[in-house]
Short mmCIF file of C-alpha atoms and ligand atoms in Angstrom, two decimals:
data_model
loop_
_atom_site.label_atom_id
_atom_site.label_comp_id
_atom_site.label_asym_id
_atom_site.label_seq_id
_atom_site.Cartn_x
_atom_site.Cartn_y
_atom_site.Cartn_z
CA UNK T 473 140.81 -105.63 80.46
CA UNK T 474 144.57 -105.68 81.23
CA UNK T 475 146.66 -104.00 78.55
CA UNK T 476 150.26 -104.76 77.74
CA UNK T 477 152.12 -101.72 79.01
CA UNK T 478 155.04 -102.53 76.68
CA UNK T 479 152.82 -101.71 73.74
CA UNK T 480 151.25 -98.61 75.22
CA UNK T 481 152.46 -95.01 75.23
CA UNK T 482 153.37 -94.08 78.80
CA UNK T 483 152.36 -90.72 80.22
CA UNK T 484 153.83 -90.34 83.70
CA UNK T 485 153.28 -87.20 85.74
CA UNK T 486 156.22 -86.31 87.97
CA UNK T 487 154.77 -84.00 90.59
CA UNK T 488 158.20 -83.42 92.16
CA UNK T 489 157.80 -81.67 95.57
CA UNK T 490 154.27 -80.44 94.87
CA UNK T 491 150.80 -81.37 96.02
CA UNK T 492 148.65 -81.52 99.14
CA UNK T 493 145.95 -83.90 100.40
CA UNK T 494 143.01 -81.92 99.10
CA UNK T 495 144.44 -80.98 95.69
CA UNK T 496 145.79 -84.50 95.06
CA UNK T 497 142.35 -86.04 95.61
CA UNK T 498 140.71 -83.57 93.27
CA UNK T 499 143.24 -84.18 90.49
CA UNK T 500 143.16 -87.98 90.79
CA UNK T 501 139.37 -87.98 90.88
CA UNK T 502 139.22 -86.07 87.58
CA UNK T 503 141.83 -88.35 85.99
CA UNK T 504 139.91 -91.46 86.98
CA UNK T 505 136.94 -90.11 85.05
CA UNK T 506 139.00 -89.27 81.97
CA UNK T 507 137.54 -90.96 78.86
CA UNK T 508 138.97 -94.39 78.04
CA UNK T 509 142.61 -94.14 76.92
CA UNK T 510 143.39 -97.79 76.25
CA UNK T 511 146.56 -97.06 74.29
CA UNK T 512 148.10 -95.19 77.21
CA UNK T 513 149.78 -96.34 80.41
CA UNK T 514 149.00 -93.48 82.78
CA UNK T 515 151.09 -92.93 85.89
CA UNK T 516 151.25 -90.42 88.70
CA UNK T 517 154.40 -89.85 90.70
CA UNK T 518 153.59 -87.85 93.84
CA UNK T 519 155.97 -87.06 96.70
CA UNK T 520 156.63 -90.16 98.85
CA UNK T 521 154.38 -88.77 101.59
CA UNK T 522 151.37 -89.03 99.25
CA UNK T 523 152.04 -92.41 97.59
CA UNK T 524 149.52 -94.24 99.76
CA UNK T 525 146.90 -91.54 99.26
CA UNK T 526 147.31 -91.67 95.49
CA UNK T 527 147.39 -95.45 95.43
CA UNK T 528 144.17 -95.67 97.43
CA UNK T 529 142.53 -93.05 95.22
CA UNK T 530 143.35 -94.91 92.00
CA UNK T 531 142.08 -98.27 93.28
CA UNK T 532 138.58 -97.73 91.99
CA UNK T 533 139.28 -98.09 88.29
CA UNK T 534 136.67 -96.22 86.29
CA UNK T 535 137.73 -95.60 82.70
CA UNK T 536 141.49 -96.00 83.09
CA UNK T 537 143.95 -97.78 85.32
CA UNK T 538 146.33 -95.28 86.83
CA UNK T 539 149.73 -96.51 88.00
CA UNK T 540 151.29 -95.26 91.21
CA UNK T 541 154.90 -94.22 90.68
CA UNK T 542 157.54 -93.22 93.20
CA UNK T 543 160.04 -90.44 92.51
CA UNK T 544 162.89 -92.19 94.28
CA UNK T 545 163.73 -95.10 96.58
CA UNK T 546 166.39 -95.94 99.12
CA UNK T 547 169.64 -97.51 98.03
CA UNK T 548 169.21 -99.73 101.11
CA UNK T 549 166.97 -102.78 100.95
CA UNK T 550 164.39 -104.04 103.43
CA UNK T 551 164.41 -102.53 106.91
CA UNK T 552 167.07 -101.08 109.16
CA UNK T 553 168.74 -98.12 110.81
CA UNK T 554 168.62 -95.73 107.85
CA UNK T 555 166.84 -92.69 109.20
CA UNK T 556 164.71 -90.92 106.65
CA UNK T 557 164.86 -93.69 104.07
CA UNK T 558 162.01 -95.58 102.36
CA UNK T 559 162.83 -98.99 100.89
CA UNK T 560 161.58 -100.65 97.72
CA UNK T 561 159.84 -103.25 99.90
CA UNK T 562 157.86 -100.45 101.57
CA UNK T 563 156.98 -98.95 98.19
CA UNK T 564 155.66 -102.30 97.09
CA UNK T 565 153.76 -102.68 100.35
CA UNK T 566 151.80 -99.46 99.73
CA UNK T 567 151.01 -100.31 96.11
CA UNK T 568 153.69 -98.60 94.03
CA UNK T 569 154.09 -99.99 90.49
CA UNK T 570 156.93 -97.96 88.95
CA UNK T 571 159.92 -96.19 90.54
CA UNK T 572 161.80 -93.30 88.94
CA UNK T 573 165.54 -93.71 89.31
CA UNK T 574 168.27 -91.15 88.66
CA UNK T 575 166.21 -88.08 87.87
CA UNK T 576 168.69 -85.31 87.07
CA UNK T 577 167.47 -83.33 90.10
CA UNK T 578 168.60 -86.25 92.29
CA UNK T 579 172.00 -86.03 90.69
CA UNK T 580 172.12 -82.22 90.91
CA UNK T 581 170.98 -81.80 94.54
CA UNK T 582 171.92 -85.16 96.08
CA UNK T 583 174.96 -86.07 94.03
CA UNK T 584 173.50 -89.41 92.96
CA UNK T 585 175.57 -91.13 90.32
CA UNK T 586 175.67 -94.50 88.56
CA UNK T 587 176.76 -96.56 91.57
CA UNK T 588 173.83 -95.43 93.71
CA UNK T 589 171.39 -95.70 90.81
CA UNK T 590 172.48 -99.28 90.23
CA UNK T 591 171.75 -100.23 93.85
CA UNK T 592 168.33 -98.58 93.62
CA UNK T 593 167.47 -100.35 90.37
CA UNK T 594 168.45 -103.71 91.87
CA UNK T 595 166.32 -103.08 94.96
CA UNK T 596 163.33 -102.16 92.80
CA UNK T 597 163.72 -105.22 90.56
CA UNK T 598 164.24 -107.53 93.53
CA UNK T 599 160.79 -106.71 94.89
CA UNK T 600 159.14 -107.01 91.48
CA UNK T 601 158.58 -103.33 90.72
CA UNK T 602 159.55 -101.55 87.52
CA UNK T 603 162.39 -99.01 87.49
CA UNK T 604 162.15 -96.04 85.13
CA UNK T 605 165.71 -94.85 84.63
CA UNK T 606 166.13 -91.16 83.75
CA UNK T 607 169.06 -90.20 81.55
CA UNK T 608 170.03 -87.04 79.71
CA UNK T 609 172.95 -84.80 78.87
CA UNK T 610 173.76 -81.37 80.29
CA UNK T 611 173.82 -78.28 78.10
CA UNK T 612 177.62 -78.30 78.16
CA UNK T 613 177.73 -81.93 77.04
CA UNK T 614 175.34 -81.14 74.17
CA UNK T 615 177.36 -78.07 73.16
CA UNK T 616 180.55 -80.13 73.18
CA UNK T 617 178.92 -82.82 71.02
CA UNK T 618 179.26 -85.37 73.83
CA UNK T 619 175.55 -86.02 74.41
CA UNK T 620 175.64 -89.66 73.31
CA UNK T 621 178.75 -90.39 75.32
CA UNK T 622 177.02 -88.94 78.40
CA UNK T 623 173.83 -90.93 77.87
CA UNK T 624 175.74 -94.15 77.09
CA UNK T 625 177.60 -93.79 80.38
CA UNK T 626 174.34 -93.33 82.29
CA UNK T 627 172.78 -96.33 80.52
CA UNK T 628 175.74 -98.51 81.42
CA UNK T 629 174.08 -99.08 84.84
CA UNK T 630 171.74 -101.50 83.06
CA UNK T 631 174.53 -103.89 82.12
CA UNK T 632 174.07 -107.40 83.46
CA UNK T 633 170.71 -106.74 85.15
CA UNK T 634 168.44 -109.77 85.37
CA UNK T 635 165.35 -108.34 83.75
CA UNK T 636 163.93 -108.26 80.28
CA UNK T 637 161.91 -105.08 80.82
CA UNK T 638 163.63 -101.72 80.51
CA UNK T 639 161.97 -98.32 80.75
CA UNK T 640 164.09 -95.24 80.26
CA UNK T 641 163.19 -91.56 80.19
CA UNK T 642 165.40 -89.40 78.00
CA UNK T 643 165.42 -85.98 79.63
CA UNK T 644 167.99 -83.51 78.34
CA UNK T 645 168.86 -81.58 81.50
CA UNK T 646 168.67 -78.27 79.64
CA UNK T 647 165.04 -78.99 78.70
CA UNK T 648 163.71 -79.78 82.20
CA UNK T 649 161.52 -77.03 83.57
CA UNK T 650 163.04 -74.50 81.19
CA UNK T 651 160.41 -74.34 78.45
CA UNK T 652 163.18 -75.31 75.99
CA UNK T 653 162.37 -78.41 74.04
CA UNK T 654 164.71 -80.63 72.07
CA UNK T 655 164.03 -80.63 68.33
CA UNK T 656 162.27 -83.59 66.77
CA UNK T 657 165.54 -84.52 65.07
CA UNK T 658 167.46 -84.44 68.35
CA UNK T 659 164.79 -86.56 70.04
CA UNK T 660 164.58 -89.09 67.20
CA UNK T 661 168.36 -89.42 67.05
CA UNK T 662 168.78 -89.94 70.80
CA UNK T 663 165.81 -92.29 71.18
CA UNK T 664 167.13 -94.52 68.42
CA UNK T 665 170.54 -94.46 70.09
CA UNK T 666 169.00 -95.44 73.45
CA UNK T 667 167.11 -98.32 71.84
CA UNK T 668 170.33 -99.59 70.26
CA UNK T 669 172.27 -99.26 73.50
CA UNK T 670 169.65 -101.19 75.49
CA UNK T 671 169.56 -103.94 72.87
CA UNK T 672 173.32 -104.28 72.89
CA UNK T 673 173.55 -104.18 76.71
CA UNK T 674 170.63 -106.47 77.46
CA UNK T 675 169.98 -108.70 74.46
CA UNK T 676 167.47 -108.66 71.66
CA UNK T 677 164.54 -110.12 73.57
CA UNK T 678 163.88 -107.14 75.86
CA UNK T 679 160.75 -105.08 76.27
CA UNK T 680 161.67 -101.43 75.91
CA UNK T 681 159.92 -98.12 76.52
CA UNK T 682 161.80 -94.89 75.96
CA UNK T 683 159.93 -91.81 77.17
CA UNK T 684 160.84 -88.23 76.36
CA UNK T 685 160.90 -85.67 79.16
CA UNK T 686 161.62 -81.96 79.29
CA UNK T 687 159.00 -79.21 79.04
CA UNK T 688 156.37 -81.49 77.49
CA UNK T 689 153.01 -79.72 77.52
CA UNK T 690 149.56 -79.77 75.96
CA UNK T 691 150.81 -77.76 72.94
CA UNK T 692 153.84 -79.83 71.96
CA UNK T 693 152.84 -83.36 73.08
CA UNK T 694 151.27 -84.50 69.79
CA UNK T 695 154.35 -83.41 67.87
CA UNK T 696 156.67 -85.23 70.26
CA UNK T 697 154.59 -88.42 70.18
CA UNK T 698 154.88 -88.45 66.38
CA UNK T 699 158.68 -88.91 66.63
CA UNK T 700 159.89 -92.49 65.98
CA UNK T 701 160.89 -94.45 69.11
CA UNK T 702 159.09 -92.04 71.43
CA UNK T 703 157.05 -94.36 73.63
CA UNK T 704 155.58 -91.73 75.89
CA UNK T 705 156.46 -88.78 78.07
CA UNK T 706 157.64 -88.03 81.57
CA UNK T 707 155.85 -84.81 82.40
CA UNK T 708 156.79 -82.40 85.19
CA UNK T 709 155.10 -79.01 85.38
CA UNK T 710 152.26 -79.82 82.98
CA UNK T 711 151.20 -82.83 85.09
CA UNK T 712 150.14 -80.61 87.98
CA UNK T 713 147.03 -79.28 86.23
CA UNK T 714 144.28 -81.61 85.07
CA UNK T 715 143.66 -79.77 81.78
CA UNK T 716 147.24 -79.94 80.53
CA UNK T 717 147.90 -83.49 81.77
CA UNK T 718 144.62 -84.71 80.27
CA UNK T 719 145.49 -83.10 76.94
CA UNK T 720 148.84 -84.92 76.92
CA UNK T 721 147.08 -88.24 77.62
CA UNK T 722 144.68 -87.53 74.73
CA UNK T 723 147.63 -86.78 72.44
CA UNK T 724 149.21 -90.12 73.40
CA UNK T 725 145.95 -91.96 72.79
CA UNK T 726 145.65 -90.42 69.33
CA UNK T 727 149.32 -90.78 68.36
C1 PEP R 1067 160.69 -83.82 84.84
O1 PEP R 1067 160.73 -83.39 85.96
O2 PEP R 1067 160.95 -85.02 84.66
C2 PEP R 1067 160.30 -82.93 83.76
C3 PEP R 1067 160.39 -83.38 82.55
O3 PEP R 1067 159.89 -81.66 84.09
P1 PEP R 1067 159.20 -80.57 83.11
O4 PEP R 1067 158.17 -81.31 82.30
O5 PEP R 1067 158.61 -79.56 84.03
O6 PEP R 1067 160.28 -80.02 82.24
#
């Protein structure tokens, strides 16, 4: 049975630059056998090199459908002389469902800002895939009390887009891979703010998912999922091991 992903909690594993053929197969095989989690939209985001492998491995749906997610996409559309690039059309061709856009590591190491993110989002939407926009303030912005200003600026890339489906991951930069986690109050406050911003930018009739990301693990997931307006989690480190990722999916199913 097809579930409405806009009513499910999303648990997306961002493998970053990790994985290998053998280990990926083993992990996906275990996840396919995970007990039914019908309230959860499960996704795996491997390095681009392994998208086709993961997509093929998740084709045989046992208990759960697993979505194939890309970590990034080219700002250029279609085909052409852009050495090293992979277009949204190619992602669609190999079975990608969701594409992460604007992860803070892309901004940190590749200097990607709003203008490039906007082009990427448009490319993804134009081929019928779903963008998952990552936003989040730096430690300095939080310390200066400018976290909402920073996130509002990042969200402004959504203005005027022709889609009624918006998925955003709120990932405070200071919480990614650090073991530091935002407090429930900080998460609730920012998630409500993001909801309001999307509604004012895009109209009242939009489907919204706002995921939390930043050191989510098997110990803190249930607590995070209990926060209002938390529609799931984008999980880095803890998505690399079956036990911790499975525990996070269970927490989402029971939330
Ligand atoms: C991420 O990469 O999006 C992330 C949230 O990483 P981690 O869970 O390791 O903090």
